[in-house]
């Protein structure tokens, strides 16, 4: 396959919202900002599974070298009741961390998207309650139009409109995570209008 063919947009994608070049440039800029802020601390960088994995892998490589080094861990967060009459409670699941690992540490939570804000707010609250010395959150994307709880990331790469976006870690039904760009999914692919 030629390079040109490999770079074709996926047929289910209506529009490329953020190209791989735009992503790389912005992620590098935010990573340098974070590295400067953590110049005298060793951040405990906690990625949320699974959407943040692609972003986090690019982010930490652009943060290197943080003078004190950094530690990478992961946590799973799931929403229950979102979109129903219930509260949209966020439950934390599988993690590579114990509460003891967090005490006294400077936690940097890595999210792919802040949508309603419930997951991000729950994660920050959780790590603070574990005795972290500080907790900050970096998100690749934010959809302010969808916010249900007041939450703003400490570091943000891009604000996006209220459209169904996939790629660079974000999925629909576990598909499209490996696309190298952020694209708008065609409505007929997710039953939208
Ligand atoms: C997505 C995303 C965030 C969360 C944001 O995770 O990765 O963690 O939803 O939504 P909120 O602001 O409304 O809480 P998802 O549950 O889809 O899992 P995934 O990362 O494995 O795709």
PDB file of C-alpha atoms and ligand atoms in Angstrom:
ATOM      1  CA  UNK A   1       0.000   0.000   0.000  1.00  0.00           C
ATOM      2  CA  UNK A   2       1.333   3.458  -0.850  1.00  0.00           C
ATOM      3  CA  UNK A   3       1.792   6.175   1.751  1.00  0.00           C
ATOM      4  CA  UNK A   4      -0.962   8.222   0.070  1.00  0.00           C
ATOM      5  CA  UNK A   5      -3.406   5.303   0.341  1.00  0.00           C
ATOM      6  CA  UNK A   6      -2.549   4.780   4.025  1.00  0.00           C
ATOM      7  CA  UNK A   7      -3.369   8.406   4.748  1.00  0.00           C
ATOM      8  CA  UNK A   8      -6.870   8.249   3.262  1.00  0.00           C
ATOM      9  CA  UNK A   9      -9.643   9.177   5.653  1.00  0.00           C
ATOM     10  CA  UNK A  10     -11.686   6.247   6.995  1.00  0.00           C
ATOM     11  CA  UNK A  11     -14.928   5.881   5.005  1.00  0.00           C
ATOM     12  CA  UNK A  12     -17.027   6.151   8.199  1.00  0.00           C
ATOM     13  CA  UNK A  13     -15.489   9.552   8.981  1.00  0.00           C
ATOM     14  CA  UNK A  14     -17.414  12.576   7.742  1.00  0.00           C
ATOM     15  CA  UNK A  15     -14.729  15.143   8.432  1.00  0.00           C
ATOM     16  CA  UNK A  16     -11.262  15.291   9.965  1.00  0.00           C
ATOM     17  CA  UNK A  17     -11.619  17.709  12.875  1.00  0.00           C
ATOM     18  CA  UNK A  18      -7.995  17.544  14.058  1.00  0.00           C
ATOM     19  CA  UNK A  19      -5.250  16.190  11.822  1.00  0.00           C
ATOM     20  CA  UNK A  20      -2.338  14.132  13.126  1.00  0.00           C
ATOM     21  CA  UNK A  21      -0.091  17.164  12.575  1.00  0.00           C
ATOM     22  CA  UNK A  22      -2.387  19.454  14.594  1.00  0.00           C
ATOM     23  CA  UNK A  23      -2.558  16.837  17.352  1.00  0.00           C
ATOM     24  CA  UNK A  24       1.207  16.334  17.480  1.00  0.00           C
ATOM     25  CA  UNK A  25       1.946  20.070  17.628  1.00  0.00           C
ATOM     26  CA  UNK A  26      -0.600  20.851  20.332  1.00  0.00           C
ATOM     27  CA  UNK A  27       0.193  17.762  22.438  1.00  0.00           C
ATOM     28  CA  UNK A  28       3.901  18.672  22.369  1.00  0.00           C
ATOM     29  CA  UNK A  29       3.121  22.241  23.460  1.00  0.00           C
ATOM     30  CA  UNK A  30       0.928  21.157  26.379  1.00  0.00           C
ATOM     31  CA  UNK A  31       3.505  18.505  27.359  1.00  0.00           C
ATOM     32  CA  UNK A  32       6.228  21.158  27.573  1.00  0.00           C
ATOM     33  CA  UNK A  33       3.951  23.347  29.726  1.00  0.00           C
ATOM     34  CA  UNK A  34       3.314  20.404  32.075  1.00  0.00           C
ATOM     35  CA  UNK A  35       7.000  19.468  32.207  1.00  0.00           C
ATOM     36  CA  UNK A  36       7.872  23.045  33.205  1.00  0.00           C
ATOM     37  CA  UNK A  37       5.210  23.035  35.947  1.00  0.00           C
ATOM     38  CA  UNK A  38       6.544  19.716  37.305  1.00  0.00           C
ATOM     39  CA  UNK A  39      10.205  20.667  37.013  1.00  0.00           C
ATOM     40  CA  UNK A  40      10.820  20.060  40.734  1.00  0.00           C
ATOM     41  CA  UNK A  41       8.363  17.193  41.289  1.00  0.00           C
ATOM     42  CA  UNK A  42       7.972  13.617  40.039  1.00  0.00           C
ATOM     43  CA  UNK A  43       4.444  13.356  38.636  1.00  0.00           C
ATOM     44  CA  UNK A  44       2.412  10.190  39.025  1.00  0.00           C
ATOM     45  CA  UNK A  45       0.771  10.161  35.601  1.00  0.00           C
ATOM     46  CA  UNK A  46      -2.481   8.164  35.672  1.00  0.00           C
ATOM     47  CA  UNK A  47      -4.186   7.401  32.367  1.00  0.00           C
ATOM     48  CA  UNK A  48      -7.856   6.445  32.159  1.00  0.00           C
ATOM     49  CA  UNK A  49      -8.519   3.265  30.223  1.00  0.00           C
ATOM     50  CA  UNK A  50      -8.962   2.904  27.467  1.00  0.00           C
ATOM     51  CA  UNK A  51      -9.507   6.159  25.615  1.00  0.00           C
ATOM     52  CA  UNK A  52      -6.515   8.061  27.016  1.00  0.00           C
ATOM     53  CA  UNK A  53      -3.864   5.493  26.091  1.00  0.00           C
ATOM     54  CA  UNK A  54      -2.926   6.934  22.681  1.00  0.00           C
ATOM     55  CA  UNK A  55      -2.832  10.535  23.944  1.00  0.00           C
ATOM     56  CA  UNK A  56      -0.869   9.554  27.045  1.00  0.00           C
ATOM     57  CA  UNK A  57       1.776   7.702  25.061  1.00  0.00           C
ATOM     58  CA  UNK A  58       2.447  10.797  22.945  1.00  0.00           C
ATOM     59  CA  UNK A  59       2.161  13.193  25.898  1.00  0.00           C
ATOM     60  CA  UNK A  60       4.702  11.471  28.166  1.00  0.00           C
ATOM     61  CA  UNK A  61       7.261  11.178  25.387  1.00  0.00           C
ATOM     62  CA  UNK A  62       7.031  14.926  24.832  1.00  0.00           C
ATOM     63  CA  UNK A  63       7.311  15.509  28.621  1.00  0.00           C
ATOM     64  CA  UNK A  64      10.611  13.695  28.709  1.00  0.00           C
ATOM     65  CA  UNK A  65      12.884  14.533  30.337  1.00  0.00           C
ATOM     66  CA  UNK A  66      10.965  15.758  33.362  1.00  0.00           C
ATOM     67  CA  UNK A  67      14.006  16.330  35.600  1.00  0.00           C
ATOM     68  CA  UNK A  68      12.739  14.082  38.406  1.00  0.00           C
ATOM     69  CA  UNK A  69      11.306  11.462  36.028  1.00  0.00           C
ATOM     70  CA  UNK A  70       7.695  10.332  35.936  1.00  0.00           C
ATOM     71  CA  UNK A  71       5.685   7.238  36.840  1.00  0.00           C
ATOM     72  CA  UNK A  72       2.936   5.848  34.583  1.00  0.00           C
ATOM     73  CA  UNK A  73      -0.138   4.063  35.944  1.00  0.00           C
ATOM     74  CA  UNK A  74      -3.681   3.352  34.736  1.00  0.00           C
ATOM     75  CA  UNK A  75      -7.236   3.253  36.015  1.00  0.00           C
ATOM     76  CA  UNK A  76     -10.559   2.188  34.532  1.00  0.00           C
ATOM     77  CA  UNK A  77     -13.597   4.410  35.097  1.00  0.00           C
ATOM     78  CA  UNK A  78     -17.132   3.455  34.059  1.00  0.00           C
ATOM     79  CA  UNK A  79     -20.334   5.442  34.081  1.00  0.00           C
ATOM     80  CA  UNK A  80     -23.565   3.879  35.180  1.00  0.00           C
ATOM     81  CA  UNK A  81     -26.929   5.426  34.482  1.00  0.00           C
ATOM     82  CA  UNK A  82     -25.613   8.135  32.158  1.00  0.00           C
ATOM     83  CA  UNK A  83     -28.365   9.214  29.799  1.00  0.00           C
ATOM     84  CA  UNK A  84     -31.097   7.836  32.057  1.00  0.00           C
ATOM     85  CA  UNK A  85     -33.033   9.304  34.942  1.00  0.00           C
ATOM     86  CA  UNK A  86     -30.372   8.067  37.385  1.00  0.00           C
ATOM     87  CA  UNK A  87     -27.344  10.005  38.553  1.00  0.00           C
ATOM     88  CA  UNK A  88     -24.705   8.922  36.032  1.00  0.00           C
ATOM     89  CA  UNK A  89     -22.558   7.623  38.891  1.00  0.00           C
ATOM     90  CA  UNK A  90     -18.929   6.931  37.970  1.00  0.00           C
ATOM     91  CA  UNK A  91     -17.362   3.770  39.370  1.00  0.00           C
ATOM     92  CA  UNK A  92     -13.593   3.225  39.372  1.00  0.00           C
ATOM     93  CA  UNK A  93     -12.550  -0.278  38.329  1.00  0.00           C
ATOM     94  CA  UNK A  94      -9.313  -2.066  37.492  1.00  0.00           C
ATOM     95  CA  UNK A  95      -6.202  -0.081  38.345  1.00  0.00           C
ATOM     96  CA  UNK A  96      -2.451  -0.548  38.524  1.00  0.00           C
ATOM     97  CA  UNK A  97      -2.398   1.590  41.696  1.00  0.00           C
ATOM     98  CA  UNK A  98      -3.155   1.043  45.359  1.00  0.00           C
ATOM     99  CA  UNK A  99      -4.288   3.916  47.586  1.00  0.00           C
ATOM    100  CA  UNK A 100      -0.906   3.702  49.359  1.00  0.00           C
ATOM    101  CA  UNK A 101       0.867   4.406  46.051  1.00  0.00           C
ATOM    102  CA  UNK A 102      -0.973   7.725  45.804  1.00  0.00           C
ATOM    103  CA  UNK A 103      -0.418   9.212  49.269  1.00  0.00           C
ATOM    104  CA  UNK A 104       1.874  12.219  49.129  1.00  0.00           C
ATOM    105  CA  UNK A 105       2.260  12.038  45.334  1.00  0.00           C
ATOM    106  CA  UNK A 106       1.648  14.687  42.695  1.00  0.00           C
ATOM    107  CA  UNK A 107      -1.024  13.050  40.537  1.00  0.00           C
ATOM    108  CA  UNK A 108      -1.631  14.070  36.936  1.00  0.00           C
ATOM    109  CA  UNK A 109      -4.770  12.384  35.567  1.00  0.00           C
ATOM    110  CA  UNK A 110      -4.794  11.935  31.786  1.00  0.00           C
ATOM    111  CA  UNK A 111      -8.185  11.912  30.042  1.00  0.00           C
ATOM    112  CA  UNK A 112      -9.052  11.708  26.365  1.00  0.00           C
ATOM    113  CA  UNK A 113     -12.246  13.744  26.729  1.00  0.00           C
ATOM    114  CA  UNK A 114     -14.193  15.686  29.340  1.00  0.00           C
ATOM    115  CA  UNK A 115     -17.808  15.385  28.277  1.00  0.00           C
ATOM    116  CA  UNK A 116     -20.400  15.607  31.092  1.00  0.00           C
ATOM    117  CA  UNK A 117     -17.434  16.126  33.440  1.00  0.00           C
ATOM    118  CA  UNK A 118     -18.534  13.314  35.765  1.00  0.00           C
ATOM    119  CA  UNK A 119     -15.567  10.978  35.161  1.00  0.00           C
ATOM    120  CA  UNK A 120     -12.967  13.726  35.509  1.00  0.00           C
ATOM    121  CA  UNK A 121     -14.564  15.128  38.673  1.00  0.00           C
ATOM    122  CA  UNK A 122     -14.785  11.641  40.201  1.00  0.00           C
ATOM    123  CA  UNK A 123     -11.145  10.844  39.421  1.00  0.00           C
ATOM    124  CA  UNK A 124      -9.843  14.086  40.915  1.00  0.00           C
ATOM    125  CA  UNK A 125     -11.980  13.578  44.014  1.00  0.00           C
ATOM    126  CA  UNK A 126     -10.759   9.971  44.322  1.00  0.00           C
ATOM    127  CA  UNK A 127      -7.048  10.777  44.172  1.00  0.00           C
ATOM    128  CA  UNK A 128      -7.454  13.719  46.547  1.00  0.00           C
ATOM    129  CA  UNK A 129      -9.212  11.397  49.016  1.00  0.00           C
ATOM    130  CA  UNK A 130      -6.259   8.962  48.754  1.00  0.00           C
ATOM    131  CA  UNK A 131      -4.002  11.670  50.191  1.00  0.00           C
ATOM    132  CA  UNK A 132      -2.288  12.897  47.029  1.00  0.00           C
ATOM    133  CA  UNK A 133      -0.104  15.977  47.565  1.00  0.00           C
ATOM    134  CA  UNK A 134      -1.711  17.526  44.478  1.00  0.00           C
ATOM    135  CA  UNK A 135      -4.107  16.404  41.755  1.00  0.00           C
ATOM    136  CA  UNK A 136      -4.327  17.943  38.304  1.00  0.00           C
ATOM    137  CA  UNK A 137      -5.990  16.738  35.121  1.00  0.00           C
ATOM    138  CA  UNK A 138      -4.968  17.031  31.504  1.00  0.00           C
ATOM    139  CA  UNK A 139      -7.460  16.257  28.768  1.00  0.00           C
ATOM    140  CA  UNK A 140      -6.984  15.985  25.045  1.00  0.00           C
ATOM    141  CA  UNK A 141     -10.524  17.197  24.323  1.00  0.00           C
ATOM    142  CA  UNK A 142     -13.329  19.013  26.092  1.00  0.00           C
ATOM    143  CA  UNK A 143     -16.949  19.333  24.985  1.00  0.00           C
ATOM    144  CA  UNK A 144     -18.235  22.237  27.094  1.00  0.00           C
ATOM    145  CA  UNK A 145     -21.716  22.017  25.516  1.00  0.00           C
ATOM    146  CA  UNK A 146     -22.199  18.599  27.167  1.00  0.00           C
ATOM    147  CA  UNK A 147     -21.152  19.557  30.705  1.00  0.00           C
ATOM    148  CA  UNK A 148     -23.442  18.398  33.532  1.00  0.00           C
ATOM    149  CA  UNK A 149     -21.101  19.015  36.455  1.00  0.00           C
ATOM    150  CA  UNK A 150     -18.809  22.027  36.760  1.00  0.00           C
ATOM    151  CA  UNK A 151     -15.336  20.842  35.780  1.00  0.00           C
ATOM    152  CA  UNK A 152     -12.527  22.383  33.788  1.00  0.00           C
ATOM    153  CA  UNK A 153      -9.260  20.544  33.070  1.00  0.00           C
ATOM    154  CA  UNK A 154      -6.053  22.121  34.380  1.00  0.00           C
ATOM    155  CA  UNK A 155      -4.480  21.486  30.982  1.00  0.00           C
ATOM    156  CA  UNK A 156      -6.453  21.132  27.756  1.00  0.00           C
ATOM    157  CA  UNK A 157      -5.361  20.510  24.182  1.00  0.00           C
ATOM    158  CA  UNK A 158      -8.599  21.283  22.278  1.00  0.00           C
ATOM    159  CA  UNK A 159     -12.201  22.319  22.828  1.00  0.00           C
ATOM    160  CA  UNK A 160     -14.502  20.529  20.368  1.00  0.00           C
ATOM    161  CA  UNK A 161     -18.119  21.071  19.323  1.00  0.00           C
ATOM    162  CA  UNK A 162     -20.890  18.672  20.338  1.00  0.00           C
ATOM    163  CA  UNK A 163     -20.297  16.164  17.540  1.00  0.00           C
ATOM    164  CA  UNK A 164     -19.538  12.428  17.694  1.00  0.00           C
ATOM    165  CA  UNK A 165     -15.761  12.266  17.510  1.00  0.00           C
ATOM    166  CA  UNK A 166     -13.558   9.182  17.157  1.00  0.00           C
ATOM    167  CA  UNK A 167      -9.887   8.379  16.664  1.00  0.00           C
ATOM    168  CA  UNK A 168      -6.609   8.940  18.529  1.00  0.00           C
ATOM    169  CA  UNK A 169      -7.903   6.666  21.299  1.00  0.00           C
ATOM    170  CA  UNK A 170     -11.602   7.549  21.156  1.00  0.00           C
ATOM    171  CA  UNK A 171     -13.982   4.829  20.033  1.00  0.00           C
ATOM    172  CA  UNK A 172     -17.493   4.007  19.032  1.00  0.00           C
ATOM    173  CA  UNK A 173     -18.342   0.458  20.098  1.00  0.00           C
ATOM    174  CA  UNK A 174     -14.573  -0.260  20.446  1.00  0.00           C
ATOM    175  CA  UNK A 175     -13.871   0.778  16.836  1.00  0.00           C
ATOM    176  CA  UNK A 176     -11.775   3.633  15.398  1.00  0.00           C
ATOM    177  CA  UNK A 177      -9.379   4.037  18.370  1.00  0.00           C
ATOM    178  CA  UNK A 178      -6.299   3.600  16.177  1.00  0.00           C
ATOM    179  CA  UNK A 179      -7.137   6.331  13.652  1.00  0.00           C
ATOM    180  CA  UNK A 180      -4.223   8.823  13.797  1.00  0.00           C
ATOM    181  CA  UNK A 181      -6.575  11.847  13.711  1.00  0.00           C
ATOM    182  CA  UNK A 182      -9.784  13.027  15.424  1.00  0.00           C
ATOM    183  CA  UNK A 183     -12.683  12.619  13.026  1.00  0.00           C
ATOM    184  CA  UNK A 184     -16.418  13.201  13.097  1.00  0.00           C
ATOM    185  CA  UNK A 185     -18.247   9.881  12.730  1.00  0.00           C
ATOM    186  CA  UNK A 186     -20.962   9.720  10.078  1.00  0.00           C
ATOM    187  CA  UNK A 187     -24.338   9.691  11.842  1.00  0.00           C
ATOM    188  CA  UNK A 188     -25.456   6.559   9.989  1.00  0.00           C
ATOM    189  CA  UNK A 189     -22.546   4.698  11.646  1.00  0.00           C
ATOM    190  CA  UNK A 190     -23.878   5.214  15.185  1.00  0.00           C
ATOM    191  CA  UNK A 191     -27.614   5.396  14.513  1.00  0.00           C
ATOM    192  CA  UNK A 192     -27.720   9.200  14.759  1.00  0.00           C
ATOM    193  CA  UNK A 193     -29.440  11.640  12.449  1.00  0.00           C
TER     194      UNK A 193
HETATM  195  C1  LIG B   1     -15.019   8.178  28.087  1.00  0.00           C
HETATM  196  C2  LIG B   1     -13.765   9.016  28.203  1.00  0.00           C
HETATM  197  C3  LIG B   1     -13.849   9.606  29.576  1.00  0.00           C
HETATM  198  C4  LIG B   1     -15.335   9.704  29.829  1.00  0.00           C
HETATM  199  C5  LIG B   1     -15.782  11.111  29.666  1.00  0.00           C
HETATM  200  O1  LIG B   1     -14.743   6.902  28.589  1.00  0.00           O
HETATM  201  O2  LIG B   1     -12.615   8.221  28.041  1.00  0.00           O
HETATM  202  O3  LIG B   1     -13.229   8.774  30.529  1.00  0.00           O
HETATM  203  O4  LIG B   1     -15.989   8.845  28.886  1.00  0.00           O
HETATM  204  O5  LIG B   1     -17.166  11.237  29.842  1.00  0.00           O
HETATM  205  P1  LIG B   1     -17.850  12.117  30.961  1.00  0.00           P
HETATM  206  O6  LIG B   1     -17.176  13.455  30.997  1.00  0.00           O
HETATM  207  O7  LIG B   1     -19.283  12.231  30.489  1.00  0.00           O
HETATM  208  O8  LIG B   1     -17.750  11.402  32.267  1.00  0.00           O
HETATM  209  P2  LIG B   1     -15.602   5.604  28.212  1.00  0.00           P
HETATM  210  O9  LIG B   1     -16.493   5.263  29.385  1.00  0.00           O
HETATM  211  O10 LIG B   1     -16.280   5.787  26.890  1.00  0.00           O
HETATM  212  O11 LIG B   1     -14.523   4.463  28.134  1.00  0.00           O
HETATM  213  P3  LIG B   1     -13.259   4.301  27.135  1.00  0.00           P
HETATM  214  O12 LIG B   1     -12.248   5.346  27.527  1.00  0.00           O
HETATM  215  O13 LIG B   1     -12.769   2.912  27.394  1.00  0.00           O
HETATM  216  O14 LIG B   1     -13.753   4.490  25.713  1.00  0.00           O
END
